[in-house]
Tab-separated table of C-alpha atoms and ligand atoms in Angstrom:
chain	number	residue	atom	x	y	z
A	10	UNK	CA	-5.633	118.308	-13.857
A	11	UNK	CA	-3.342	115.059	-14.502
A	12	UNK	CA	-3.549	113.600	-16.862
A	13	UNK	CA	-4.198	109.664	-16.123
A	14	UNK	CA	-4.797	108.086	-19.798
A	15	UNK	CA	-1.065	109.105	-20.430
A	16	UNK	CA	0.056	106.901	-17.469
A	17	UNK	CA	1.326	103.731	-18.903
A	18	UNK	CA	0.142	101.595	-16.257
A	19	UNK	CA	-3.541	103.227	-15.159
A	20	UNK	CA	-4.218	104.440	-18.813
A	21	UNK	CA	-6.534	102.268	-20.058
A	22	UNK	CA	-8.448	103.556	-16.510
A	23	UNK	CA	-8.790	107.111	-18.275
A	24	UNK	CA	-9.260	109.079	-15.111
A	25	UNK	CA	-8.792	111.831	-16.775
A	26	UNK	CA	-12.049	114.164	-15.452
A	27	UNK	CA	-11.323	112.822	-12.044
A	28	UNK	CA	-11.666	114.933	-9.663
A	29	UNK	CA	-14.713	116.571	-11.655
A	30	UNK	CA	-16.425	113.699	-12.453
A	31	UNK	CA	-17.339	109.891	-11.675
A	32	UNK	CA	-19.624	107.709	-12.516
A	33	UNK	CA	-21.804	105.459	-10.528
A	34	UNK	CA	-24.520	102.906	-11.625
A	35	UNK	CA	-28.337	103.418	-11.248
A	36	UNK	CA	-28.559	100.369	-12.577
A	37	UNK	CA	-26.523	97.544	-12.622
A	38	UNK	CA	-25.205	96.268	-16.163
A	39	UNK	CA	-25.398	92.711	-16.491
A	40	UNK	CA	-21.997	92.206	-17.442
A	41	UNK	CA	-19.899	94.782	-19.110
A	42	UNK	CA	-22.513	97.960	-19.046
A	43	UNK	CA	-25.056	97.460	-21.738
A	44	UNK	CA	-25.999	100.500	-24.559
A	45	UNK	CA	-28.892	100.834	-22.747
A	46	UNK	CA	-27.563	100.482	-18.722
A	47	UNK	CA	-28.139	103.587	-17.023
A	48	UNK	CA	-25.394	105.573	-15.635
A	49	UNK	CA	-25.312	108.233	-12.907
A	50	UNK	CA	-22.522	110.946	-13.454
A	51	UNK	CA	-21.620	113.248	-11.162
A	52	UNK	CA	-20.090	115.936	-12.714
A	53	UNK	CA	-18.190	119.489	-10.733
A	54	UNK	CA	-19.895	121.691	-13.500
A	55	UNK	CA	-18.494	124.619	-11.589
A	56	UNK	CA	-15.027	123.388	-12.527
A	57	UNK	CA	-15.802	122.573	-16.371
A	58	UNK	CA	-15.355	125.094	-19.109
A	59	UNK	CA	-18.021	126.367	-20.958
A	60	UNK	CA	-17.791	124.002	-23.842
A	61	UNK	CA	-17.765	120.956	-21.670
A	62	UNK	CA	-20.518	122.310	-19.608
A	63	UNK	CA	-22.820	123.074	-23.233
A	64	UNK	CA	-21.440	119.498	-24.655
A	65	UNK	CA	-24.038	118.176	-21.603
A	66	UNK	CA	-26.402	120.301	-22.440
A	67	UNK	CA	-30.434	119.945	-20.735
A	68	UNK	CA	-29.121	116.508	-19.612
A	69	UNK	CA	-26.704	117.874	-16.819
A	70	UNK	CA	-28.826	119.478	-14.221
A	71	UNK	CA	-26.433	121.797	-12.453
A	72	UNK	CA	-28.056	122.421	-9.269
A	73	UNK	CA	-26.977	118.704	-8.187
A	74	UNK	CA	-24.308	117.973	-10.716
A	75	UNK	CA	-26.257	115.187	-12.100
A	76	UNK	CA	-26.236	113.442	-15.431
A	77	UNK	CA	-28.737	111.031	-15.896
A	78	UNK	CA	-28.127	108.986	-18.881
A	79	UNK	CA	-27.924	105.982	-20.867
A	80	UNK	CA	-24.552	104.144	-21.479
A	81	UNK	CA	-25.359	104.755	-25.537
A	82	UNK	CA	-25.939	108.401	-25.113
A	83	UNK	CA	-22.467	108.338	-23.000
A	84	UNK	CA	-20.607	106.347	-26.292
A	85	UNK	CA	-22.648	109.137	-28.257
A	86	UNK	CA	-20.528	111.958	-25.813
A	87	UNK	CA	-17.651	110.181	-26.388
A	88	UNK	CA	-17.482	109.981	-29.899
A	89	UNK	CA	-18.406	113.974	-30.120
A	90	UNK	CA	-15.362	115.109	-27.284
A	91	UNK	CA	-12.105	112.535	-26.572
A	92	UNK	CA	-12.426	114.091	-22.609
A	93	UNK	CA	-15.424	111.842	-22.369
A	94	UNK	CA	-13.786	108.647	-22.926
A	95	UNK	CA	-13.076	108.001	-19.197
A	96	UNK	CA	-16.645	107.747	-18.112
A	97	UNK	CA	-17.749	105.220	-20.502
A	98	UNK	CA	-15.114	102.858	-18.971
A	99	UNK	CA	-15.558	103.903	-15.584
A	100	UNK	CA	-19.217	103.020	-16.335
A	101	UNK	CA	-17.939	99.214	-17.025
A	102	UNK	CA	-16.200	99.178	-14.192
A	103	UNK	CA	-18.176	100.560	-11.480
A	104	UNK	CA	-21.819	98.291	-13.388
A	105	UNK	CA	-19.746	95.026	-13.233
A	106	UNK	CA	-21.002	92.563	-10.882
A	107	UNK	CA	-19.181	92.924	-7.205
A	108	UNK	CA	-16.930	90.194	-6.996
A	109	UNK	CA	-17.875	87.826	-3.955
A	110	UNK	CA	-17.270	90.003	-0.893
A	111	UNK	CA	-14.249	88.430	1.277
A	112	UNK	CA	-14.002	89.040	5.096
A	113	UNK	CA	-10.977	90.135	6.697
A	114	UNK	CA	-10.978	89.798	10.359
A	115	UNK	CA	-9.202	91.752	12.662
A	116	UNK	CA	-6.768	90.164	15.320
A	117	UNK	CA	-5.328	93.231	17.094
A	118	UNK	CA	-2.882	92.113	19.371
A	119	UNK	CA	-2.315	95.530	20.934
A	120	UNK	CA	-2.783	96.690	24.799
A	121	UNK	CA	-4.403	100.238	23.379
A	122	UNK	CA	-6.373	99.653	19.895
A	123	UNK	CA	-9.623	101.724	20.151
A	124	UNK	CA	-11.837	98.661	18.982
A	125	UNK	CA	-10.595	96.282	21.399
A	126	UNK	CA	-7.124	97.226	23.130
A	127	UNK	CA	-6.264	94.907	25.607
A	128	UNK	CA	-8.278	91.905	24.710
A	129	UNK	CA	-5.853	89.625	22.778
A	130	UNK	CA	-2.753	91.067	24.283
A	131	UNK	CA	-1.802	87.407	25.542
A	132	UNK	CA	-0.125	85.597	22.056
A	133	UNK	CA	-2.329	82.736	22.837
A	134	UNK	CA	-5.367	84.189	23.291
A	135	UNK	CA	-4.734	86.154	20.021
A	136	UNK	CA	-4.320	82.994	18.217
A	137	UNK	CA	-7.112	81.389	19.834
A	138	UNK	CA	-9.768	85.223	18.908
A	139	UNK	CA	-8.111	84.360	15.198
A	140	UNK	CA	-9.597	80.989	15.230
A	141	UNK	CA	-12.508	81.371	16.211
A	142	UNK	CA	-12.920	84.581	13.400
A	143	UNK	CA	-12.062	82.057	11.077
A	144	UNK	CA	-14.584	79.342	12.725
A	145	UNK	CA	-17.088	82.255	12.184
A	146	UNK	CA	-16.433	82.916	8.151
A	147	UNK	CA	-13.395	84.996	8.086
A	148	UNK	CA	-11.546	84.524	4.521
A	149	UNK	CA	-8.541	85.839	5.965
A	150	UNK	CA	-6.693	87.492	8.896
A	151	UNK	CA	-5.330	90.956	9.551
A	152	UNK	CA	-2.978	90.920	12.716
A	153	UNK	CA	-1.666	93.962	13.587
A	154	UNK	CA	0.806	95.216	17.249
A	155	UNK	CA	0.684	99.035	16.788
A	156	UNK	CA	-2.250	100.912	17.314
A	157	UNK	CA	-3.008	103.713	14.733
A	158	UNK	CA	-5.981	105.298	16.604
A	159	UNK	CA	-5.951	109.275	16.497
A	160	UNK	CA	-3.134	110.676	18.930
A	161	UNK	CA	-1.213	107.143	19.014
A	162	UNK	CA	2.215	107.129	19.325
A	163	UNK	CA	4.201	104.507	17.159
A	164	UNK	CA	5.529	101.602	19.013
A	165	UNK	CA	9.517	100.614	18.685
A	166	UNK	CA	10.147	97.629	16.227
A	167	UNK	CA	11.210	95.115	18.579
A	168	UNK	CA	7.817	95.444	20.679
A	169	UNK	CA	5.703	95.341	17.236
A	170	UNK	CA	7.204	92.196	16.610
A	171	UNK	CA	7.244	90.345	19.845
A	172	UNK	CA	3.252	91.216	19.695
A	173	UNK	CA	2.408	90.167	16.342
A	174	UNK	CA	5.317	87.133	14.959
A	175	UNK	CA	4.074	84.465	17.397
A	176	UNK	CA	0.767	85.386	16.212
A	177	UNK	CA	0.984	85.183	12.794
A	178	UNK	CA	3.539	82.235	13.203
A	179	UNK	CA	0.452	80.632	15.168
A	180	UNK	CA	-2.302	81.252	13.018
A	181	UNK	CA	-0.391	80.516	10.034
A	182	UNK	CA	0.685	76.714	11.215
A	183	UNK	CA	-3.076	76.033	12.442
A	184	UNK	CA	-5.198	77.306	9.909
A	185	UNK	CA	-5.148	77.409	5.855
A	186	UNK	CA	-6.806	81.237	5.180
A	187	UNK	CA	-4.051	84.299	4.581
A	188	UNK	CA	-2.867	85.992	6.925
A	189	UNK	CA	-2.096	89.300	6.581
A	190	UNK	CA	0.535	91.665	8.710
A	191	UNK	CA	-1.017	95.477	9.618
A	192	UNK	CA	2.201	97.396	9.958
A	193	UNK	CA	4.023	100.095	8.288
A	194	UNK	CA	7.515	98.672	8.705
A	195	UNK	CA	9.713	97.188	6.528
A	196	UNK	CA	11.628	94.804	9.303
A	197	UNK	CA	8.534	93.692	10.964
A	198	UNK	CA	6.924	92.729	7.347
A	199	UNK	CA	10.010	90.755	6.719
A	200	UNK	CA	9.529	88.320	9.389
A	201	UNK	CA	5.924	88.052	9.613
A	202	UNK	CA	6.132	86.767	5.640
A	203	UNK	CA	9.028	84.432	6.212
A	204	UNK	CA	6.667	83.122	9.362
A	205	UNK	CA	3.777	82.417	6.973
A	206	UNK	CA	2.221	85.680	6.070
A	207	UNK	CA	1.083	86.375	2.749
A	208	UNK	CA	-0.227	89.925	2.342
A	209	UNK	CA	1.024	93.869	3.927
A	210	UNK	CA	-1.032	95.497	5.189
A	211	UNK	CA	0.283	99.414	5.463
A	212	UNK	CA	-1.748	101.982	6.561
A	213	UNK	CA	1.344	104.491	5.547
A	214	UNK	CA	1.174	103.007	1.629
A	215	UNK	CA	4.776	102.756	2.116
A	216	UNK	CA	5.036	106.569	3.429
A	217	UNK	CA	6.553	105.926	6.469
A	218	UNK	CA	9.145	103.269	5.793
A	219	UNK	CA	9.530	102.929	2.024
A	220	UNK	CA	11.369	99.526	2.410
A	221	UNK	CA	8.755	97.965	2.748
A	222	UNK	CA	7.542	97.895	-0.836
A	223	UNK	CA	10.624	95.868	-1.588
A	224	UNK	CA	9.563	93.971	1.081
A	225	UNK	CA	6.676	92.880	-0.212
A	226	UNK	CA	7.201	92.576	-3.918
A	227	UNK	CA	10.453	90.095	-3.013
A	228	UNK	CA	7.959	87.725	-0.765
A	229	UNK	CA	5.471	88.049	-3.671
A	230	UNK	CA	3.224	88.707	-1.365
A	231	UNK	CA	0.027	90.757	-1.513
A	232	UNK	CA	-0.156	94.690	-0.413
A	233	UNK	CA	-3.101	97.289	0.465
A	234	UNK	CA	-2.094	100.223	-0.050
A	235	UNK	CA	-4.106	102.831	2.261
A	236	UNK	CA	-5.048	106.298	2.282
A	237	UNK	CA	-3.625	108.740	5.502
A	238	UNK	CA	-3.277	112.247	5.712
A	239	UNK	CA	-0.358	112.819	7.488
A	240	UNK	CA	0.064	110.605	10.719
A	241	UNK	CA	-1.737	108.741	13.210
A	242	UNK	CA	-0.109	111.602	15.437
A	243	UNK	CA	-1.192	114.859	14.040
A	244	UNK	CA	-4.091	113.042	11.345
A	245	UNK	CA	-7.374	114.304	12.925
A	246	UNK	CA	-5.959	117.862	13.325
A	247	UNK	CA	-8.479	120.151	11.164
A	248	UNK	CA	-7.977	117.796	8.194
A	249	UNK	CA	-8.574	119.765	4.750
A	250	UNK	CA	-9.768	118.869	0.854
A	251	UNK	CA	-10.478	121.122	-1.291
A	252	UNK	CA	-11.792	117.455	-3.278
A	253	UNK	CA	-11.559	114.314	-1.117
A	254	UNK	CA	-12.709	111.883	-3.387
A	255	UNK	CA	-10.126	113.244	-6.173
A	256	UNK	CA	-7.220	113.198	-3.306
A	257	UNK	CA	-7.507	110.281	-2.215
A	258	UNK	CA	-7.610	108.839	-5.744
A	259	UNK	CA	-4.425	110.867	-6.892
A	260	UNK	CA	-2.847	109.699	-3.728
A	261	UNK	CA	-3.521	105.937	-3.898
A	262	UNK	CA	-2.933	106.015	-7.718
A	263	UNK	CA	0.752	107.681	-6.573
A	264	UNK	CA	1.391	104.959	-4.074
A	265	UNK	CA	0.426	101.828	-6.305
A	266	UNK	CA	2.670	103.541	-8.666
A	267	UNK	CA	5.275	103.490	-6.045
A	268	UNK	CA	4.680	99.777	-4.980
A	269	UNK	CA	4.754	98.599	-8.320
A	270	UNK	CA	7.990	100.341	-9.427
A	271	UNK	CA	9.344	98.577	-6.037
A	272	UNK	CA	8.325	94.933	-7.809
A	273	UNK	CA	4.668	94.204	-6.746
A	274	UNK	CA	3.145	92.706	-9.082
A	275	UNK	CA	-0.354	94.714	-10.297
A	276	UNK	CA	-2.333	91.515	-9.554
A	277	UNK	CA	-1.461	91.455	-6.010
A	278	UNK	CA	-2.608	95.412	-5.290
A	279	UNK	CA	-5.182	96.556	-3.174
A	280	UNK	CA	-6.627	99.917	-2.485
A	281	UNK	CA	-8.030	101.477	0.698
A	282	UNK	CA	-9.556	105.007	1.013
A	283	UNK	CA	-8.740	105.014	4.900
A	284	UNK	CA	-11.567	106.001	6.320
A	285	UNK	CA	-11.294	108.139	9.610
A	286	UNK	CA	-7.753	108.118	8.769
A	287	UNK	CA	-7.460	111.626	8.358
A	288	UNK	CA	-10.738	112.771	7.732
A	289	UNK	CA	-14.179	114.987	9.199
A	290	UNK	CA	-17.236	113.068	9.289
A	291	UNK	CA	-18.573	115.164	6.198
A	292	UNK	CA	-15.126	113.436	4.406
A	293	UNK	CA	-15.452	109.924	5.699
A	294	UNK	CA	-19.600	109.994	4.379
A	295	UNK	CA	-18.336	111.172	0.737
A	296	UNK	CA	-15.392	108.743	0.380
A	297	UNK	CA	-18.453	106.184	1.440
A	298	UNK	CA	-20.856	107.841	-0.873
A	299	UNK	CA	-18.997	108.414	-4.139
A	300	UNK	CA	-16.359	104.691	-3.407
A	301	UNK	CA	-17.302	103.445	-6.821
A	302	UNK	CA	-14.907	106.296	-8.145
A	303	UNK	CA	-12.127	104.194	-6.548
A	304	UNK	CA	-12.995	101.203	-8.777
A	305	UNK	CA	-12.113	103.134	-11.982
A	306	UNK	CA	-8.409	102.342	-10.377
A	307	UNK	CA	-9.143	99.139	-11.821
A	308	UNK	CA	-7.658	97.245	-8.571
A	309	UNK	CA	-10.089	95.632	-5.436
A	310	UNK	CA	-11.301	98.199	-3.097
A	311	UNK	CA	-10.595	97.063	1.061
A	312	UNK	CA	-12.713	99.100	3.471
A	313	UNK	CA	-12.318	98.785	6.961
A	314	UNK	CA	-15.831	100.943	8.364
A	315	UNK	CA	-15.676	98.531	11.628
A	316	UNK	CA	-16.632	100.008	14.883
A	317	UNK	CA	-15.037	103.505	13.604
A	318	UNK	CA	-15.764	106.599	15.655
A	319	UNK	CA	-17.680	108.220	12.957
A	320	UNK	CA	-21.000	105.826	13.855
A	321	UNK	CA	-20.571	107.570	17.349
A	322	UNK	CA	-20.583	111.018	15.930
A	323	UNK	CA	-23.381	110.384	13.950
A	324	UNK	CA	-25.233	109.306	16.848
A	325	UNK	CA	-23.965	112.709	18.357
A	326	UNK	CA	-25.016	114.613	15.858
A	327	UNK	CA	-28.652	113.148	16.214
A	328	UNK	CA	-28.675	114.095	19.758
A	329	UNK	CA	-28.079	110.098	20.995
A	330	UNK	CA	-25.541	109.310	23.727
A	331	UNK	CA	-22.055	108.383	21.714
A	332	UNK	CA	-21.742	104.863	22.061
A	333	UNK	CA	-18.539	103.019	23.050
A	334	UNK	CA	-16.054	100.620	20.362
A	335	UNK	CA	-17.951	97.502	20.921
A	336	UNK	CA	-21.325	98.810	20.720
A	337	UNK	CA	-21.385	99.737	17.134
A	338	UNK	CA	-22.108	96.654	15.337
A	339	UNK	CA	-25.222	98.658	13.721
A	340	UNK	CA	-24.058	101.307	12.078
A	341	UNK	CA	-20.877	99.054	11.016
A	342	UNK	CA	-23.264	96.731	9.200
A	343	UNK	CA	-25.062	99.824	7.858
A	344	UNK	CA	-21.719	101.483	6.174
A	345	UNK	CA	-20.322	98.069	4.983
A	346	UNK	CA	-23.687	97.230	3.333
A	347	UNK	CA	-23.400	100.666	1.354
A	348	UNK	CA	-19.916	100.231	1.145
A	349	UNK	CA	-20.205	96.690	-0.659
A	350	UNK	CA	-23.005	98.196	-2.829
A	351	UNK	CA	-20.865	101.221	-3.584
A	352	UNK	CA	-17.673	98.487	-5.100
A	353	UNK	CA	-15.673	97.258	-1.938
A	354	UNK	CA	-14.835	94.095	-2.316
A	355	UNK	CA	-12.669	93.075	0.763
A	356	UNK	CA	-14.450	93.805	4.130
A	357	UNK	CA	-12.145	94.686	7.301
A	358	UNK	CA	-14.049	94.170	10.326
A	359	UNK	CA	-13.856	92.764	14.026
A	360	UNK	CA	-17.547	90.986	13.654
A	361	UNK	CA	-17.012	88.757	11.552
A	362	UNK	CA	-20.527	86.494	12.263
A	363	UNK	CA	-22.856	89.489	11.800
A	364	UNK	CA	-20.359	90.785	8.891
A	365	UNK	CA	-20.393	87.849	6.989
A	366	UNK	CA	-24.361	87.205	7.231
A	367	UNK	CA	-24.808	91.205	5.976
A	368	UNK	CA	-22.360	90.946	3.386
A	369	UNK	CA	-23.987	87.594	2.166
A	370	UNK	CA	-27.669	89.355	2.105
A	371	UNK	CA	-26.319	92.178	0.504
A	372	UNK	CA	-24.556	90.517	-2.592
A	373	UNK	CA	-27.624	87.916	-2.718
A	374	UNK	CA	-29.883	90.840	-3.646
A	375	UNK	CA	-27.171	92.777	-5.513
A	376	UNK	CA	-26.496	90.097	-7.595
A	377	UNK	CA	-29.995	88.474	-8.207
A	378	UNK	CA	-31.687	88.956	-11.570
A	379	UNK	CA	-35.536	88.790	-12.309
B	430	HH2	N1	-8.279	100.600	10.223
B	430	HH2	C1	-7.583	100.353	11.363
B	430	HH2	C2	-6.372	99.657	11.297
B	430	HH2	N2	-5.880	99.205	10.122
B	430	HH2	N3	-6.094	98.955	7.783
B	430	HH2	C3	-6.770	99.182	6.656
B	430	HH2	N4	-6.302	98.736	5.470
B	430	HH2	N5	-7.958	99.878	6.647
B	430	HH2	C4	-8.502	100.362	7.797
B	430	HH2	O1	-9.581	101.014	7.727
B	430	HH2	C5	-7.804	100.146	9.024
B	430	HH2	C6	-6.572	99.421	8.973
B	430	HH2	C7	-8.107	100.811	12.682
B	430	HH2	O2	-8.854	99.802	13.332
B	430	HH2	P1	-8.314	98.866	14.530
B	430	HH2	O3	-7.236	97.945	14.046
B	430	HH2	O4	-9.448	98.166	15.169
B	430	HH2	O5	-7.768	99.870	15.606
B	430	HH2	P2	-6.303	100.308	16.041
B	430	HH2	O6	-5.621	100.993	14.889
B	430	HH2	O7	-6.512	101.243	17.193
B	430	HH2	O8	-5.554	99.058	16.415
């Protein structure tokens, strides 16, 4: 177990049960979480020690891994056992309001992405699909040249940036939103930020190319930081957890670690659990299920659920034809509602219309108070 409230940076976070427990709200806290907000805590009581396990008591019901209890009776835990103390501050964090839910729309201007290869190969008609996301509600732009769809191969520097710099050199002199750069290397970030883009995005979390997170940090300029196992290559072969939700947080917590020893400043972070980058379907509909535990990070949660193949295998798995990219707008709006409910915050998606209009609904009713 490491141990996260001695980190200098994150330890105020106190993620010190992670992976054995999280916290999620039942109900949301107005505010910082109220004495008498309830909490839902998830506990692994078959990796607790006796004492922890009896410090619970009738509360915890094991056959779930449930503890259903009141943010005072938590402050009550905490004042009887120190390991406690993360949960009543990942309670804050995961019952404070979600922050208004931004839309980042995708420009892929590949020949091969799975979503929509092809379509905005052209520069022009790139700039002209990024226009017209932003004439639809997008708060900012995500252009990326190299596919990272299972079994890609990674394209040579010089073609990633003859795809994407007149792009983002486009969109950045003819409209006033961010743009950001999807890439994993260091060169190509370089001259997408000195043509007017403001934020990395890196699928790798500066894995692959670790120049990058000096990169970024001597732009200024904003970074996600995403969760992969392994590479777009070899990432869907039999990928294994023995805790998904805890891995991916020990990984991302390592990487921001990494980016901000490299100079990025904390305030310009962002997290990303990656999904179907690297994961089953069973993985993929955790990380979805438990993503408030990625808010105890303390930094804004991106989540890109658009169009992915796991809505197909869904459909598979309830005996329905698989459908095709373009034809998944459903069960996109589906996860990103549950995914905005569950803490994202920054929305990565190709329909931006229909994603704006869901994410609107969803925070109207999230946020209203009777
Ligand atoms: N997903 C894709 C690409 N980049 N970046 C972040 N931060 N999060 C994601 O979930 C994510 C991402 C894959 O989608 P797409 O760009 O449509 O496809 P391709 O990689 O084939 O170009």
């Amino acid at each position: 177990m490491s141990d996260w409230a001695q980190d200098p940076i994150f330890g105020d976070v106190a993620l010190r049960w992670s992976p054995r427990a999280f916290v999620a709200p039942s109900h949301r806290a107005r505010g910082a979480a109220a004495d008498d907000a309830r909490a839902l805590v998830f506990v692994r009581a078959d990796r607790m020690s006796e004492s922890e396990r009896a410090l619970l008591g009738d509360e915890l019901d094991p056959r779930f891994g449930v503890l259903d209890v009141r943010v005072a009776r938590l402050r009550a835990l905490l004042a009887q056992h120190s390991a406690i103390a993360c949960l009543v501050e990942s309670v804050e964090r995961a019952a404070a309001p979600v922050a208004a839910p931004r839309i980042l729309g995708v420009v892929n201007a590949t020949p091969d992405s799975f979503s929509d290869g092809g379509e905005h190969h052209d520069p022009e008609r790139a700039i002209e699909h990024g226009l017209r996301l932003v004439a639809d509600g997008a708060d900012m732009l995500d252009v990326g040249g190299e596919s990272t769809r299972p079994g890609s191969e990674p394209v040579e520097e010089r073609e990633e940036l003859r795809r994407v710099l007149p792009v983002v050199r486009g969109l950045a002199e003819r409209t006033r939103i961010p743009i950001s750069v999807d890439t994993t290397k260091s060169a190509v970030a370089r001259e997408c930020l000195a043509a007017g883009a403001t934020l990395v995005n890196d699928v790798s979390a500066g894995r692959f190319d670790p120049a990058i997170l000096a990169v970024t940090a001597r732009a200024g300029a904003g970074y996600v930081a995403m969760h992969m196992l392994g590479t777009p290559r070899d990432m869907q072969v039999e990928p294994r957890y023995a805790d998904v939700v805890g891995e991916v947080l020990e990984f991302l917590r390592a990487r921001c670690r990494a980016a901000l020893d490299a100079g990025i400043e904390r305030s310009k972070l962002w997290i990303d659990p990656g999904i179907g980058f690297g994961k089953t379907l069973e993985h993929n509909l955790e990380l979805l299920r438990r993503l408030a535990a990625l808010r105890s990070l303390g930094l804004p949660v991106l989540l890109g659920v658009s169009r992915k193949s796991f809505i197909a295998t869904i459909e598979e798995r309830a005996e329905l034809p698989r459908s095709a990219a373009a034809e998944r707008l459903g069960g996109s709006l589906a996860a990103l509602v549950l995914g905005l409910q569950n803490g994202a915050e920054i929305l990565r998606v190709h329909d931006v219309r229909e994603s704006k209009q869901a994410a609107l609904v969803a925070r109207a009713v999230l946020a209203h108070r009777d």
